Short mmCIF file of C-alpha atoms in Angstrom, two decimals:
data_model
loop_
_atom_site.label_atom_id
_atom_site.label_comp_id
_atom_site.label_asym_id
_atom_site.label_seq_id
_atom_site.Cartn_x
_atom_site.Cartn_y
_atom_site.Cartn_z
CA MET I 1 77.06 168.63 108.78
CA LYS I 2 78.96 165.39 108.49
CA SER I 3 82.61 166.46 108.54
CA ILE I 4 84.46 167.64 111.62
CA TYR I 5 85.69 170.58 109.55
CA SER I 6 82.17 171.94 109.04
CA LYS I 7 81.37 171.30 112.69
CA LEU I 8 84.41 173.29 113.78
CA ILE I 9 83.49 176.20 111.50
CA PHE I 10 79.87 176.17 112.66
CA GLY I 11 80.94 176.03 116.30
CA PHE I 12 83.40 178.87 115.76
CA PHE I 13 80.74 181.00 114.05
CA ILE I 14 78.19 180.45 116.81
CA THR I 15 80.81 181.18 119.49
CA ILE I 16 81.98 184.38 117.78
CA VAL I 17 78.44 185.67 117.20
CA ALA I 18 77.36 184.95 120.76
CA SER I 19 80.50 186.34 122.39
CA PHE I 20 80.64 189.42 120.14
CA SER I 21 76.96 190.15 120.76
CA VAL I 22 77.37 190.04 124.52
CA ALA I 23 80.68 191.92 124.44
CA GLY I 24 79.31 194.55 122.03
CA TYR I 25 76.15 195.13 124.03
CA VAL I 26 78.00 195.46 127.34
CA SER I 27 80.69 197.68 125.80
CA LEU I 28 78.21 200.03 124.10
CA LYS I 29 76.06 200.18 127.22
CA LEU I 30 79.02 201.17 129.36
CA ASN I 31 80.20 203.72 126.78
CA ASP I 32 76.71 205.24 126.54
CA GLU I 33 76.59 205.66 130.29
CA GLN I 34 80.05 207.20 130.31
CA ILE I 35 79.16 209.61 127.48
CA GLU I 36 75.94 210.66 129.20
CA SER I 37 77.78 211.22 132.48
CA THR I 38 80.39 213.39 130.72
CA VAL I 39 77.76 215.36 128.79
CA GLU I 40 75.75 216.00 131.95
CA GLU I 41 78.85 217.51 133.53
CA ASP I 42 79.36 219.65 130.39
CA LEU I 43 75.75 220.82 130.56
CA ILE I 44 76.15 221.94 134.18
CA THR I 45 79.45 223.66 133.35
CA THR I 46 77.82 225.46 130.38
CA ASN I 47 74.90 226.54 132.53
CA ASP I 48 77.28 228.03 135.09
CA TYR I 49 79.25 229.75 132.34
CA VAL I 50 76.11 231.39 130.91
CA ILE I 51 75.15 232.62 134.37
CA LYS I 52 78.60 234.22 134.82
CA VAL I 53 78.42 235.92 131.42
CA ILE I 54 74.93 237.35 132.08
CA SER I 55 75.84 238.47 135.60
CA ASN I 56 79.00 240.30 134.44
CA GLY I 57 77.98 243.90 133.81
CA ASN I 58 81.24 244.76 132.06
CA ILE I 59 80.53 242.54 129.06
CA GLU I 60 78.74 244.33 126.25
CA ASN I 61 78.36 241.65 123.56
CA LYS I 62 77.01 238.92 125.82
CA ASP I 63 74.75 237.36 123.15
CA ASP I 64 77.67 236.92 120.74
CA ILE I 65 79.84 235.33 123.42
CA ILE I 66 77.14 232.87 124.51
CA ASP I 67 76.27 232.01 120.87
CA LEU I 68 79.94 231.40 120.01
CA TYR I 69 80.34 229.21 123.09
CA ALA I 70 77.19 227.25 122.22
CA LYS I 71 78.34 226.58 118.64
CA SER I 72 81.89 225.63 119.65
CA SER I 73 80.60 223.17 122.26
CA GLU I 74 77.83 221.92 119.89
CA MET I 75 75.11 222.81 122.38
CA ALA I 76 71.74 224.51 122.21
CA ILE I 77 71.37 227.26 124.89
CA THR I 78 68.04 228.94 125.55
CA CYS I 79 67.42 231.78 128.02
CA TYR I 80 64.13 233.29 129.15
CA SER I 81 63.43 236.20 131.44
CA LEU I 82 60.75 238.85 131.88
CA LYS I 83 63.35 241.48 131.04
CA ASP I 84 64.98 240.06 127.88
CA GLY I 85 62.24 237.60 126.86
CA TYR I 86 63.10 234.48 124.78
CA VAL I 87 66.67 234.20 123.42
CA ALA I 88 68.10 231.08 121.66
CA TYR I 89 71.82 230.37 120.99
CA GLY I 90 73.72 227.69 119.11
CA ASN I 91 71.92 224.85 117.30
CA LYS I 92 68.37 226.15 116.88
CA LYS I 93 67.18 222.66 115.94
CA TYR I 94 66.86 221.54 119.54
CA ASN I 95 65.89 224.84 121.25
CA PRO I 96 62.53 224.68 122.96
CA SER I 97 59.81 227.03 121.76
CA PRO I 98 58.99 230.29 123.58
CA GLU I 99 55.84 228.70 124.94
CA GLU I 100 57.82 225.79 126.43
CA MET I 101 60.34 228.16 127.98
CA THR I 102 57.46 230.17 129.48
CA LEU I 103 56.17 226.98 131.10
CA PHE I 104 59.64 226.12 132.40
CA PHE I 105 59.99 229.67 133.79
CA GLU I 106 56.68 229.54 135.56
CA LYS I 107 57.50 226.26 137.32
CA LYS I 108 58.43 226.50 140.95
CA ASP I 109 61.34 224.02 140.56
CA GLU I 110 64.59 225.86 140.28
CA ASN I 111 66.50 223.09 138.42
CA PHE I 112 65.27 220.83 135.66
CA SER I 113 67.01 218.16 133.59
CA LYS I 114 65.77 215.35 131.34
CA LYS I 115 66.59 213.22 128.35
CA LEU I 116 64.35 214.32 125.50
CA ARG I 117 65.38 211.34 123.40
CA ASP I 118 68.07 208.66 123.67
CA GLU I 119 70.59 210.98 122.05
CA ILE I 120 69.61 214.45 123.47
CA LEU I 121 70.36 215.46 127.07
CA SER I 122 69.09 218.70 128.65
CA TYR I 123 69.63 220.68 131.82
CA GLY I 124 67.69 223.74 133.02
CA THR I 125 68.02 226.06 136.02
CA LYS I 126 66.07 229.00 137.34
CA ASN I 127 68.37 231.72 138.63
CA ASN I 128 68.11 235.27 139.97
CA ILE I 129 70.82 237.28 138.24
CA ASN I 130 71.23 240.93 139.26
CA GLY I 131 67.68 241.02 140.58
CA VAL I 132 66.15 239.47 137.44
CA ASP I 133 64.80 235.89 137.21
CA TYR I 134 66.28 233.91 134.34
CA TYR I 135 65.54 230.39 133.20
CA ILE I 136 68.56 228.90 131.39
CA TYR I 137 68.05 225.68 129.41
CA VAL I 138 71.02 223.83 127.90
CA GLN I 139 70.84 220.83 125.46
CA LYS I 140 73.33 218.62 123.63
CA ASP I 141 72.96 215.88 121.03
CA THR I 142 75.10 212.82 121.94
CA SER I 143 74.20 210.78 118.86
CA GLY I 144 77.44 211.72 117.09
CA GLN I 145 79.63 210.55 119.95
CA LYS I 146 77.65 207.37 120.43
CA SER I 147 77.66 206.67 116.69
CA ALA I 148 81.42 207.18 116.47
CA ILE I 149 82.04 204.78 119.34
CA ALA I 150 79.59 202.25 117.88
CA ASN I 151 81.31 202.43 114.48
CA SER I 152 84.72 202.02 116.11
CA ALA I 153 83.43 199.03 118.05
CA ILE I 154 81.98 197.48 114.89
CA LEU I 155 85.25 198.08 113.04
CA ILE I 156 87.28 196.54 115.86
CA LEU I 157 84.95 193.54 116.15
CA GLY I 158 85.03 193.12 112.38
CA CYS I 159 88.83 193.11 112.33
CA VAL I 160 88.89 190.67 115.24
CA PHE I 161 86.35 188.43 113.49
CA LEU I 162 88.26 188.51 110.21
CA THR I 163 91.63 187.87 111.85
CA GLY I 164 90.16 185.21 114.14
CA SER I 165 88.49 183.49 111.19
CA ILE I 166 91.74 183.32 109.25
CA VAL I 167 93.66 182.03 112.26
CA PHE I 168 90.89 179.56 113.08
CA LEU I 169 90.76 178.23 109.51
CA VAL I 170 94.50 177.68 109.59
CA ILE I 171 94.29 175.93 112.97
CA ALA I 172 91.27 173.89 111.86
CA ASP I 173 93.17 172.86 108.74
CA ILE I 174 96.12 171.79 110.91
CA ILE I 175 93.74 169.68 113.04
CA VAL I 176 91.54 168.27 110.29
CA LYS I 177 94.24 167.33 107.75
CA PRO I 178 95.96 164.79 110.05
CA LEU I 179 92.55 163.32 110.90
CA THR I 180 91.74 163.07 107.20
CA ARG I 181 95.05 161.31 106.55
CA LEU I 182 94.36 159.00 109.49
CA THR I 183 90.89 158.22 108.12
CA ASN I 184 92.34 157.38 104.70
CA ALA I 185 95.00 155.22 106.38
CA LEU I 186 92.28 153.36 108.30
CA LYS I 187 90.49 152.65 105.02
CA GLU I 188 93.74 151.29 103.59
CA LEU I 189 94.23 149.17 106.70
CA SER I 190 90.69 147.80 106.50
CA ASN I 191 91.42 146.78 102.90
CA GLY I 192 94.35 144.66 104.06
CA ASN I 193 97.22 147.10 103.47
CA TYR I 194 99.15 146.59 106.73
CA ASP I 195 102.15 148.57 105.46
CA VAL I 196 100.29 151.90 105.63
CA ARG I 197 101.71 154.43 108.12
CA VAL I 198 100.92 158.03 109.14
CA ASP I 199 103.29 160.78 110.29
CA ASN I 200 103.54 161.07 114.06
CA VAL I 201 105.86 164.04 114.56
CA GLY I 202 105.25 165.86 117.83
CA GLN I 203 103.80 165.05 121.23
CA ASP I 204 100.23 166.38 120.93
CA GLU I 205 97.07 164.27 121.08
CA ILE I 206 96.87 163.77 117.30
CA SER I 207 100.52 162.67 117.16
CA LYS I 208 99.86 160.18 119.95
CA LEU I 209 96.79 158.97 118.05
CA ASN I 210 98.95 158.49 114.96
CA GLN I 211 101.54 156.64 117.03
CA GLY I 212 98.79 154.35 118.29
CA PHE I 213 97.62 153.75 114.73
CA ASN I 214 101.14 152.92 113.53
CA GLN I 215 101.62 150.55 116.45
CA MET I 216 98.30 148.89 115.66
CA ALA I 217 99.25 148.60 111.97
CA ARG I 218 102.60 147.03 112.86
CA GLN I 219 100.90 144.61 115.22
CA LEU I 220 98.32 143.65 112.59
CA ALA I 221 101.09 143.18 110.03
CA LYS I 222 102.92 140.95 112.47
CA GLN I 223 99.76 138.99 113.21
CA ASP I 224 99.05 138.61 109.51
CA GLU I 225 102.59 137.38 108.94
CA THR I 226 102.21 134.98 111.87
CA ARG I 227 98.86 133.77 110.50
CA GLN I 228 100.31 133.11 107.06
CA LYS I 229 103.32 131.38 108.56
CA PHE I 230 101.01 129.36 110.80
CA ILE I 231 98.95 128.24 107.83
CA SER I 232 102.11 127.33 105.93
CA ASP I 233 103.59 125.44 108.89
CA ILE I 234 100.42 123.57 109.74
CA SER I 235 99.92 122.63 106.09
CA HIS I 236 103.45 121.23 106.05
CA GLU I 237 103.01 119.42 109.38
CA PHE I 238 99.78 117.81 108.22
CA GLN I 239 100.89 117.11 104.67
CA THR I 240 103.96 115.04 105.58
CA PRO I 241 102.18 112.34 107.66
CA LEU I 242 99.16 112.38 105.35
CA THR I 243 101.39 111.72 102.33
CA SER I 244 103.06 108.89 104.22
CA ILE I 245 99.71 107.38 105.24
CA GLN I 246 98.33 107.57 101.70
CA GLY I 247 101.49 106.07 100.17
CA PHE I 248 101.73 103.09 102.50
CA ALA I 249 97.95 102.56 102.42
CA ASN I 250 98.19 102.11 98.64
CA ILE I 251 101.04 99.61 99.09
CA LEU I 252 98.98 97.60 101.60
CA LYS I 253 96.30 97.15 98.96
CA GLU I 254 98.59 94.70 97.16
CA GLU I 255 97.45 91.15 98.00
CA ASP I 256 100.82 89.39 97.57
CA LEU I 257 102.61 91.65 100.05
CA PRO I 258 104.59 89.62 102.66
CA LYS I 259 103.26 89.69 106.21
CA GLU I 260 106.40 91.31 107.64
CA GLN I 261 106.21 94.21 105.21
CA ARG I 262 102.46 94.50 105.77
CA VAL I 263 103.04 94.82 109.54
CA LYS I 264 105.89 97.29 108.98
CA TYR I 265 103.80 99.54 106.73
CA ALA I 266 100.82 99.28 109.07
CA ASN I 267 103.03 100.44 111.95
CA ILE I 268 104.22 103.38 109.85
CA ILE I 269 100.60 104.33 109.14
CA LEU I 270 99.79 103.97 112.85
CA TYR I 271 102.77 106.13 113.80
CA ASN I 272 101.78 108.92 111.40
CA SER I 273 98.12 108.77 112.46
CA LYS I 274 99.25 109.18 116.10
CA ARG I 275 101.41 112.07 114.99
CA LEU I 276 98.40 113.72 113.35
CA SER I 277 96.31 113.06 116.44
CA SER I 278 98.99 114.60 118.67
CA LEU I 279 99.26 117.61 116.38
CA ALA I 280 95.51 118.17 116.37
CA LYS I 281 95.37 117.74 120.16
CA ASN I 282 98.19 120.24 120.73
CA MET I 283 96.62 122.76 118.36
CA LEU I 284 93.29 122.46 120.16
CA GLN I 285 95.03 122.91 123.50
CA LEU I 286 96.87 126.02 122.28
CA THR I 287 93.58 127.44 121.00
CA LEU I 288 92.00 126.90 124.42
CA LEU I 289 95.01 128.40 126.20
CA ASP I 290 94.84 131.49 123.97
CA ARG I 291 91.26 132.17 124.94
CA GLU I 292 90.93 134.86 127.61
CA GLU I 293 88.15 133.02 129.41
CA ILE I 294 90.32 129.96 130.14
CA GLU I 295 89.94 128.89 133.77
CA LEU I 296 92.72 127.28 135.78
CA GLU I 297 91.75 124.66 138.30
CA ILE I 298 93.83 125.92 141.19
CA SER I 299 94.66 123.48 143.99
CA THR I 300 97.32 123.09 146.66
CA TYR I 301 99.69 120.15 146.14
CA SER I 302 103.24 118.87 146.61
CA LEU I 303 105.58 119.91 143.80
CA ILE I 304 108.12 117.22 144.78
CA GLU I 305 105.55 114.45 144.43
CA GLN I 306 104.50 115.82 141.07
CA MET I 307 108.09 115.92 139.78
CA ASN I 308 108.72 112.33 140.93
CA ARG I 309 105.63 111.29 139.00
CA VAL I 310 106.84 113.05 135.86
CA ILE I 311 110.29 111.45 136.13
CA SER I 312 108.76 107.97 136.47
CA THR I 313 106.77 108.47 133.25
CA GLN I 314 109.91 109.53 131.35
CA GLU I 315 112.35 106.94 132.72
CA ASN I 316 111.78 104.39 129.93
CA GLN I 317 112.47 107.01 127.29
CA ALA I 318 115.64 108.07 129.14
CA MET I 319 116.83 104.47 129.62
CA GLU I 320 116.62 103.82 125.87
CA LYS I 321 119.37 106.43 125.42
CA ASN I 322 121.22 105.56 128.64
CA ILE I 323 120.44 109.03 130.04
CA GLU I 324 120.49 109.56 133.79
CA ILE I 325 117.85 111.78 135.40
CA GLU I 326 119.11 113.22 138.68
CA PHE I 327 116.49 114.86 140.92
CA GLN I 328 118.04 116.95 143.67
CA VAL I 329 115.19 116.66 146.16
CA PRO I 330 114.92 119.55 148.64
CA LYS I 331 115.10 118.75 152.35
CA LYS I 332 111.62 120.18 152.96
CA ASP I 333 108.52 119.56 150.93
CA ILE I 334 107.51 122.37 148.54
CA VAL I 335 103.78 122.98 148.37
CA ILE I 336 102.39 125.32 145.70
CA ASP I 337 99.04 126.62 144.46
CA GLY I 338 98.43 125.97 140.78
CA ASP I 339 96.67 123.96 138.13
CA GLU I 340 98.21 120.54 138.89
CA GLN I 341 97.30 118.91 135.58
CA ARG I 342 98.59 121.76 133.39
CA LEU I 343 101.80 122.26 135.38
CA GLU I 344 102.49 118.53 135.14
CA GLN I 345 102.29 118.97 131.38
CA VAL I 346 104.90 121.76 131.65
CA TRP I 347 107.43 119.53 133.46
CA THR I 348 106.66 116.59 131.15
CA ASN I 349 107.26 118.63 128.02
CA ILE I 350 110.52 120.13 129.28
CA VAL I 351 111.91 116.80 130.54
CA SER I 352 110.81 115.03 127.35
CA ASN I 353 112.54 117.70 125.24
CA ALA I 354 115.69 117.37 127.34
CA ILE I 355 115.76 113.61 126.66
CA LYS I 356 115.15 114.11 122.91
CA TYR I 357 118.00 116.61 122.49
CA THR I 358 120.52 114.90 124.81
CA ASN I 359 122.95 112.41 123.32
CA ASP I 360 123.31 108.85 124.62
CA GLY I 361 124.91 108.65 128.06
CA GLY I 362 123.96 112.23 128.94
CA LEU I 363 122.69 113.70 132.21
CA ILE I 364 119.52 115.60 133.11
CA THR I 365 119.54 117.41 136.46
CA ILE I 366 116.33 118.66 138.10
CA SER I 367 116.37 120.98 141.11
CA MET I 368 113.92 123.27 142.84
CA LYS I 369 113.95 125.88 145.57
CA LYS I 370 111.48 128.08 147.36
CA THR I 371 111.87 131.75 148.34
CA SER I 372 109.52 134.09 150.15
CA LYS I 373 107.88 135.13 146.88
CA GLU I 374 108.27 132.30 144.37
CA VAL I 375 109.14 128.71 143.57
CA GLU I 376 111.95 128.11 141.09
CA VAL I 377 112.29 124.86 139.13
CA SER I 378 115.46 124.22 137.11
CA ILE I 379 115.79 121.46 134.49
CA GLU I 380 119.31 121.18 133.03
CA ASP I 381 120.56 118.83 130.32
CA THR I 382 123.90 118.06 128.64
CA GLY I 383 122.37 118.02 125.18
CA ILE I 384 123.12 119.71 121.88
CA GLY I 385 122.29 123.19 123.21
CA MET I 386 120.96 126.16 121.27
CA SER I 387 122.30 129.40 119.83
CA LYS I 388 120.98 132.79 120.93
CA GLU I 389 118.99 133.04 117.69
CA VAL I 390 117.24 129.74 118.38
CA VAL I 391 116.52 130.70 122.00
CA SER I 392 114.85 133.92 120.84
CA HIS I 393 112.38 131.89 118.72
CA ILE I 394 112.05 128.76 120.82
CA PHE I 395 108.52 129.51 122.07
CA GLU I 396 107.12 130.27 118.60
CA ARG I 397 104.67 127.74 117.24
CA PHE I 398 106.07 125.14 114.84
CA TYR I 399 109.57 126.58 115.27
CA ARG I 400 112.25 123.89 115.16
CA GLU I 401 115.98 124.28 114.69
CA ASP I 402 117.23 122.86 111.39
CA LYS I 403 119.55 120.35 113.04
CA ALA I 404 116.67 119.16 115.22
CA ARG I 405 114.30 118.41 112.33
CA ASN I 406 115.05 114.73 112.51
CA VAL I 407 113.87 114.61 116.14
CA GLU I 408 110.29 113.55 116.70
CA GLY I 409 107.96 116.45 117.51
CA ASN I 410 105.78 119.12 115.96
CA GLY I 411 107.15 122.37 117.47
CA LEU I 412 104.11 123.07 119.66
CA GLY I 413 105.25 121.66 123.00
CA LEU I 414 107.20 124.67 124.22
CA ALA I 415 104.52 127.07 122.96
CA ILE I 416 102.09 125.18 125.22
CA VAL I 417 104.60 125.34 128.10
CA LYS I 418 104.94 129.13 127.71
CA SER I 419 101.17 129.64 127.62
CA ILE I 420 100.60 127.59 130.79
CA VAL I 421 103.39 129.40 132.69
CA ASP I 422 101.96 132.77 131.58
CA LEU I 423 98.51 131.76 132.79
CA HIS I 424 100.06 131.09 136.21
CA ASN I 425 101.54 134.61 136.15
CA GLY I 426 105.01 133.08 136.12
CA LYS I 427 107.97 133.36 133.81
CA ILE I 428 110.39 131.01 132.10
CA ASP I 429 114.07 131.66 131.31
CA ILE I 430 116.47 129.69 129.12
CA LEU I 431 120.24 129.46 129.41
CA SER I 432 121.85 127.50 126.60
CA GLN I 433 125.21 126.92 124.93
CA VAL I 434 125.74 124.98 121.71
CA ASP I 435 127.16 121.47 122.28
CA VAL I 436 127.17 122.07 126.07
CA GLY I 437 123.57 121.93 127.18
CA THR I 438 120.44 123.86 128.12
CA VAL I 439 118.82 124.98 131.36
CA PHE I 440 115.09 125.74 131.60
CA ILE I 441 114.25 127.86 134.69
CA VAL I 442 110.56 128.19 135.56
CA LYS I 443 109.51 130.65 138.28
CA LEU I 444 106.01 130.56 139.75
CA PRO I 445 104.58 132.97 142.33
CA ILE I 446 103.60 131.47 145.67
CA GLU I 447 100.53 133.56 146.49
CA LYS I 448 97.33 132.03 145.26
CA GLN I 449 95.81 135.48 144.98
CA LYS I 450 98.12 136.25 142.05
CA PHE I 451 96.61 133.36 140.11
CA MET I 452 93.12 134.58 140.92
CA ASN I 453 93.95 138.09 139.78
CA ARG I 454 95.39 136.68 136.56
CA LEU I 455 92.16 134.79 135.91
CA LYS I 456 90.10 137.97 136.26
CA LEU I 457 92.07 139.84 133.61
#
């Protein structure tokens, strides 16, 4: 019994048999008791009727009247007296013998009733009618009534079983078919077909299961697309510096190469090797940040001191392009709880990007403020800016705007920034306008407990 369809049918069959057995037994038992109660009342009524007929002196054909009554009511009536002897009426099959009636007559008990068999009920009374002792014994076979009710019950249960089976098979088919389609879709998905979908019309549990499957399939398709794009991007990022290194390495093998050119080509090789090293380092860091078990080294420190340190490390780069970095220092020190080393990397990456994409003579403005719930850091530049389309992709790995391709970088810096901010349970917003400038706004929660809760997820 491997399929859910067979299990449903087996479960339905067992349930129907068990419930019908109990219901049938209880119903027949109650009907039997009701029939016997009704027949007992009929027996008493018949006994009284016979007594009235015998006691009425004006009736001449008493035997015919009692016999007709016995046959019409399907009863066996037997009378015994010392005057008239043994007389039987109605169905002679169940009448007791003269010897039995003699024994009944001789008993001291006036009334007597018993069930001869499961189907036959009897009632006997000893009466003095017009000065003569009579023993009247009445019997009735209830097997016909009980059999009719039992047959009706079987017919009803059979109709219910047949109708229920048809309805159940239809319902089971409605339940099993979507599951079968879902199973086939899962097989397709496991074989790499991420475009497979299942119908999810309705709001029942199976529809919600199908919705979950479709969502999973879309997510897997997106991840597969991201993986392929990642492989393509990383191949391109590695191939460019490797090609440059190989080309200039072959040139350096020439013995008559002037010293100036040799130094120039060696510097190019050194630059590309550093680029590869930076790329590998950033990829490793992103891999570590993506791992759920990453642990932040939370400490309490001054955000103003950290930002001054970041600015001092970027001043030479800014001076080369005559860019001014203006830090609007708050009046009061801002102390936060966070991973100092990783957050310093966030500010360094954003400020470094601002310098790269700001033209000579530009301005970078850094400000920060503290509210009751969070710390907000704003880094604004007067650079080339970005379109809405670029902003929507800016945190994707290896994503770089076409007009920014000639700027040094590998497209991983902002992906690292986003991962670190997410790990601190913060958020980062970007406001940008082409040829006007860009503002990066980083918001970090103040409570240390929020970081700790994030680490436990």
